[in-house]
Tab-separated table of C-alpha atoms in Angstrom:
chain	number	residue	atom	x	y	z
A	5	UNK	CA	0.000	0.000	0.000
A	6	UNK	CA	1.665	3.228	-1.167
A	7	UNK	CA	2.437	5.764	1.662
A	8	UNK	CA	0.314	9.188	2.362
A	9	UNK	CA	1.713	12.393	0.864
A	10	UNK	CA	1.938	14.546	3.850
A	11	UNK	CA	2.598	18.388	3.016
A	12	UNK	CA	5.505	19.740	5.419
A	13	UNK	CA	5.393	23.494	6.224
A	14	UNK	CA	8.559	24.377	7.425
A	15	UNK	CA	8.034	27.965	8.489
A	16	UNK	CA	5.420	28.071	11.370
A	17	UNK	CA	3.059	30.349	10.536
A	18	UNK	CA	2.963	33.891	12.210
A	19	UNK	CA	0.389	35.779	13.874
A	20	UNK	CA	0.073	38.054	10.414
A	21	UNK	CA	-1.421	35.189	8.570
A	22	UNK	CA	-3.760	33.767	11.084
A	23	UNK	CA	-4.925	37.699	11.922
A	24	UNK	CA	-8.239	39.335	9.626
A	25	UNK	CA	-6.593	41.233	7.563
A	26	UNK	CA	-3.609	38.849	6.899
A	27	UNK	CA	-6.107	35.684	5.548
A	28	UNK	CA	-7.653	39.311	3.843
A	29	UNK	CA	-4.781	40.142	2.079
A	30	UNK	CA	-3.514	36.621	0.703
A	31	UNK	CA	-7.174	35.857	-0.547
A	32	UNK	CA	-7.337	39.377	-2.305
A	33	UNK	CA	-3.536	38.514	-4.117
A	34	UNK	CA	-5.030	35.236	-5.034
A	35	UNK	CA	-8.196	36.549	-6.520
A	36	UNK	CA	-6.233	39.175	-7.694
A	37	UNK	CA	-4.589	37.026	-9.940
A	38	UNK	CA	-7.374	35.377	-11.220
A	39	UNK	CA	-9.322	39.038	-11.781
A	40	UNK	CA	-6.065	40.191	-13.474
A	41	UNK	CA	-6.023	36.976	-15.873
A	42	UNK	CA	-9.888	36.998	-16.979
A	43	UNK	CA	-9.000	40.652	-17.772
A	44	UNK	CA	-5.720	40.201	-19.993
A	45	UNK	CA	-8.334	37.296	-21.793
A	46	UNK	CA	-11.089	40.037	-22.366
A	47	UNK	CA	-8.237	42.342	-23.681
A	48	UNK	CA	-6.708	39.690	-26.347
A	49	UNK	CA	-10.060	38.437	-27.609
A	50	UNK	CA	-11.038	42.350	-27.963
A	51	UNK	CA	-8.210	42.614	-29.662
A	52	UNK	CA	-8.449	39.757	-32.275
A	53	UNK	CA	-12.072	40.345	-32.704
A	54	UNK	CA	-10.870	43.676	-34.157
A	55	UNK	CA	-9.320	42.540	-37.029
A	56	UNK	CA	-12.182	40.393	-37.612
A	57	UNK	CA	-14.511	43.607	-37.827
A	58	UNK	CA	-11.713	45.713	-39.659
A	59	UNK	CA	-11.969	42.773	-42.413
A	60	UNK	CA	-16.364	43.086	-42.227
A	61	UNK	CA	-16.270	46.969	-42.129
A	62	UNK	CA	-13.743	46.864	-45.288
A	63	UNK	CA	-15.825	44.167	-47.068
A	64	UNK	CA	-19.085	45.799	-46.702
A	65	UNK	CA	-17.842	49.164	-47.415
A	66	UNK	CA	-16.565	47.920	-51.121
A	67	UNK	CA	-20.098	46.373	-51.306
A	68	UNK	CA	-21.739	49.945	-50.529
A	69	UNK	CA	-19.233	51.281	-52.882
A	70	UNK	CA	-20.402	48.861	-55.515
A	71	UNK	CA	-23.992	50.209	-55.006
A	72	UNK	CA	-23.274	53.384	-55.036
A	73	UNK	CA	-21.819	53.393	-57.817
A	74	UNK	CA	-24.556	51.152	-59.514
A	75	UNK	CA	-27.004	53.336	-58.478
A	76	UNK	CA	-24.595	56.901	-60.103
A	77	UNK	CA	-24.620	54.445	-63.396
A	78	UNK	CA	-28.871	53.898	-62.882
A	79	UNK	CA	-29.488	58.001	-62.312
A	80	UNK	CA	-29.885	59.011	-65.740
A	81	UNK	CA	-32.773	56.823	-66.947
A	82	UNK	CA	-34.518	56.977	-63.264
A	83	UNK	CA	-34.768	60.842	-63.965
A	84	UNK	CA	-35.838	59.594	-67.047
A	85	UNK	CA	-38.510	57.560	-65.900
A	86	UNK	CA	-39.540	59.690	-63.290
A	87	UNK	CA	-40.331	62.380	-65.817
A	88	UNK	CA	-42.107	60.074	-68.400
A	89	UNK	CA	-44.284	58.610	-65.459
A	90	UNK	CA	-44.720	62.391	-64.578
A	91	UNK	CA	-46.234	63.147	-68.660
A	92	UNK	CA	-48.180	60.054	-68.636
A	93	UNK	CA	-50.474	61.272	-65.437
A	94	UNK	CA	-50.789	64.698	-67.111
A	95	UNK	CA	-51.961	62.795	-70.071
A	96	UNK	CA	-54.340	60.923	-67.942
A	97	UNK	CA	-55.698	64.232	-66.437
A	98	UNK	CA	-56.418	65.554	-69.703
A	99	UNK	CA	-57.651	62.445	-71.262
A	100	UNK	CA	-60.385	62.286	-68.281
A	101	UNK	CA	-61.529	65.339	-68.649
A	102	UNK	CA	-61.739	64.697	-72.488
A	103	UNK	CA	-63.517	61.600	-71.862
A	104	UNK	CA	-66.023	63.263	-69.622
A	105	UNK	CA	-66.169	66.486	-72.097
A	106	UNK	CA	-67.711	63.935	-74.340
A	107	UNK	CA	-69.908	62.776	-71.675
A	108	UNK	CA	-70.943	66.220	-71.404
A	109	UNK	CA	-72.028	67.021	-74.589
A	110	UNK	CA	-73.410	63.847	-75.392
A	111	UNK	CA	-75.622	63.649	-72.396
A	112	UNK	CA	-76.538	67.901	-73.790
A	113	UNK	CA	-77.374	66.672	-76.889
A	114	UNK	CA	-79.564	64.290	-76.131
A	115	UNK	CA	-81.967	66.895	-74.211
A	116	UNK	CA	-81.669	68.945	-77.178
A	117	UNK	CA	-84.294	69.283	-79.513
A	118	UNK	CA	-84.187	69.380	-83.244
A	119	UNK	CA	-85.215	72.844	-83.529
A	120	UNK	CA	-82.600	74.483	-81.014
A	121	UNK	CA	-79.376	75.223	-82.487
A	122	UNK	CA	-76.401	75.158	-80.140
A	123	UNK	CA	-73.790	77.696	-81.516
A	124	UNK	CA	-71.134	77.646	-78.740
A	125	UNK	CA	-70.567	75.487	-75.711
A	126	UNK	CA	-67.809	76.071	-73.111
A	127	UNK	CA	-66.930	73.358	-70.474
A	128	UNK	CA	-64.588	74.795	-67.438
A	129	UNK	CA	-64.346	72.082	-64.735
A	130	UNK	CA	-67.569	71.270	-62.991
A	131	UNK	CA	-70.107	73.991	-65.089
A	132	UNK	CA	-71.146	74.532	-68.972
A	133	UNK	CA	-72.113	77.569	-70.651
A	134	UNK	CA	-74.413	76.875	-73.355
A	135	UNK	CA	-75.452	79.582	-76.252
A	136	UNK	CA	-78.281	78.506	-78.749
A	137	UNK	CA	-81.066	79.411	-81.290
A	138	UNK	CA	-84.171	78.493	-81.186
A	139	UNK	CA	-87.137	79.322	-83.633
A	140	UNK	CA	-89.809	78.459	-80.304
A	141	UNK	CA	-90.110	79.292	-77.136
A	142	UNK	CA	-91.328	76.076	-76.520
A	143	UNK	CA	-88.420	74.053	-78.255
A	144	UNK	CA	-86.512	76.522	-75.449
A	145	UNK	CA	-88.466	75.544	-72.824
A	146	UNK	CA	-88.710	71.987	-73.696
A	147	UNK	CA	-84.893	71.832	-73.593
A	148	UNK	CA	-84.460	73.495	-69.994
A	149	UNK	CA	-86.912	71.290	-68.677
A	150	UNK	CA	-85.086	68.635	-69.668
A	151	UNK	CA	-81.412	69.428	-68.910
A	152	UNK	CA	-83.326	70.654	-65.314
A	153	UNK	CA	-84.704	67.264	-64.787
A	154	UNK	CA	-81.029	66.033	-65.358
A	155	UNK	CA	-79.854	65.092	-62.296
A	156	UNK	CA	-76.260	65.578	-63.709
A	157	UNK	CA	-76.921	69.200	-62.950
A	158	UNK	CA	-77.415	70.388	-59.878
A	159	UNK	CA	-78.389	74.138	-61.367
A	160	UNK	CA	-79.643	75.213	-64.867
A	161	UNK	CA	-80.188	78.912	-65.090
A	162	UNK	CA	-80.852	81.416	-68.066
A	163	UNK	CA	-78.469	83.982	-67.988
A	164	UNK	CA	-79.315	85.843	-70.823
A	165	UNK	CA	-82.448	85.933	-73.819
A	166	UNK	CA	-82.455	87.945	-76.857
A	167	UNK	CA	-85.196	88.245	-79.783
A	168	UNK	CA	-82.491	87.839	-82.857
A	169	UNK	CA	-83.573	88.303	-86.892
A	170	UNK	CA	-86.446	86.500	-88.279
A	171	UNK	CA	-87.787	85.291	-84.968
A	172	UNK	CA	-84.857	83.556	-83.564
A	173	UNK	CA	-84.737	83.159	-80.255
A	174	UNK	CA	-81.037	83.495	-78.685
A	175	UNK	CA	-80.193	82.260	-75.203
A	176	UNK	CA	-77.398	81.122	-72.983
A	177	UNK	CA	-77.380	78.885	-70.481
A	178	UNK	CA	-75.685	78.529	-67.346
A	179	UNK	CA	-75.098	74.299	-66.084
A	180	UNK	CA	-73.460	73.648	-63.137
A	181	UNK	CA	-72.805	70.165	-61.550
């Protein structure tokens, strides 16, 4: 059977050591090294980690770069675009309003009878202007009625009646929506 390893302290061991602030002070040097190791760890791992990030920051900035400079190359024919897609909604605008200019007088010939004349129309936005002839006052009034019964038209007035030459009748007419 082997023999027990005893551990031999050959200097007794003075009242410093066994006191407070002795068994104080050789704990904190023992910690102290241990606190002072996991430290000089954190530092060299910091440290190598940065040239890890140096070589991401540098790789990502030549990406950006790449971009960049795709997007430089790309300006031209977005201005380009832009300003196309800018025409083609003005040309939608106007092609509305053409389409419902049609509308318009379609809907104002309709109520129109064969004896009224219309000699001018004018649409601006949301209200007409109508001049005509009429040989009748009743053709004339026929015509009112029915652009008034319109529900299109949320006013029809008579702004202004003349007697013309050989019993013509001119009006205008005031349509608003």
């Amino acid at each position: 059977m082997p023999a027990r390893i005893r551990n031999v302290n050959l200097l007794p061991p003075t009242e410093f050591e066994m006191s407070f602030g002795g068994r104080f002070l050789k704990w904190a040097v023992t910690t102290g090294r241990y606190i002072i190791i996991l430290t000089e760890l954190v530092v060299i791992l910091a440290f190598l980690s940065r040239f890890k990030l140096d070589y991401e920051l540098s790789v990502l900035s030549s990406k950006i770069e790449g971009k960049v400079s795709l997007l430089e190359a790309n300006s031209p024919i977005e201005r380009e675009f832009k300003s196309k897609q800018a025409r083609l909604e003005a040309v939608k605008k106007i092609l509305t309003k053409r389409i419902s200019a049609s509308e318009t007088m379609d809907s104002i010939a309709v109520k129109t009878p064969p004896e009224v004349k219309l000699t001018e129309m004018t649409i601006n936005g949301n209200e007409v202007e109508i001049d005509a002839n009429s040989f009748s006052e009743k053709e004339m009034g026929e015509m009112i009625a029915a652009l008034d019964g319109d529900k299109r038209w949320s006013s029809v007035e008579i702004s202004s009646i003349t007697q013309g030459t050989e019993k013509v009748i001119k009006f205008r007419l005031n349509l608003k929506r």
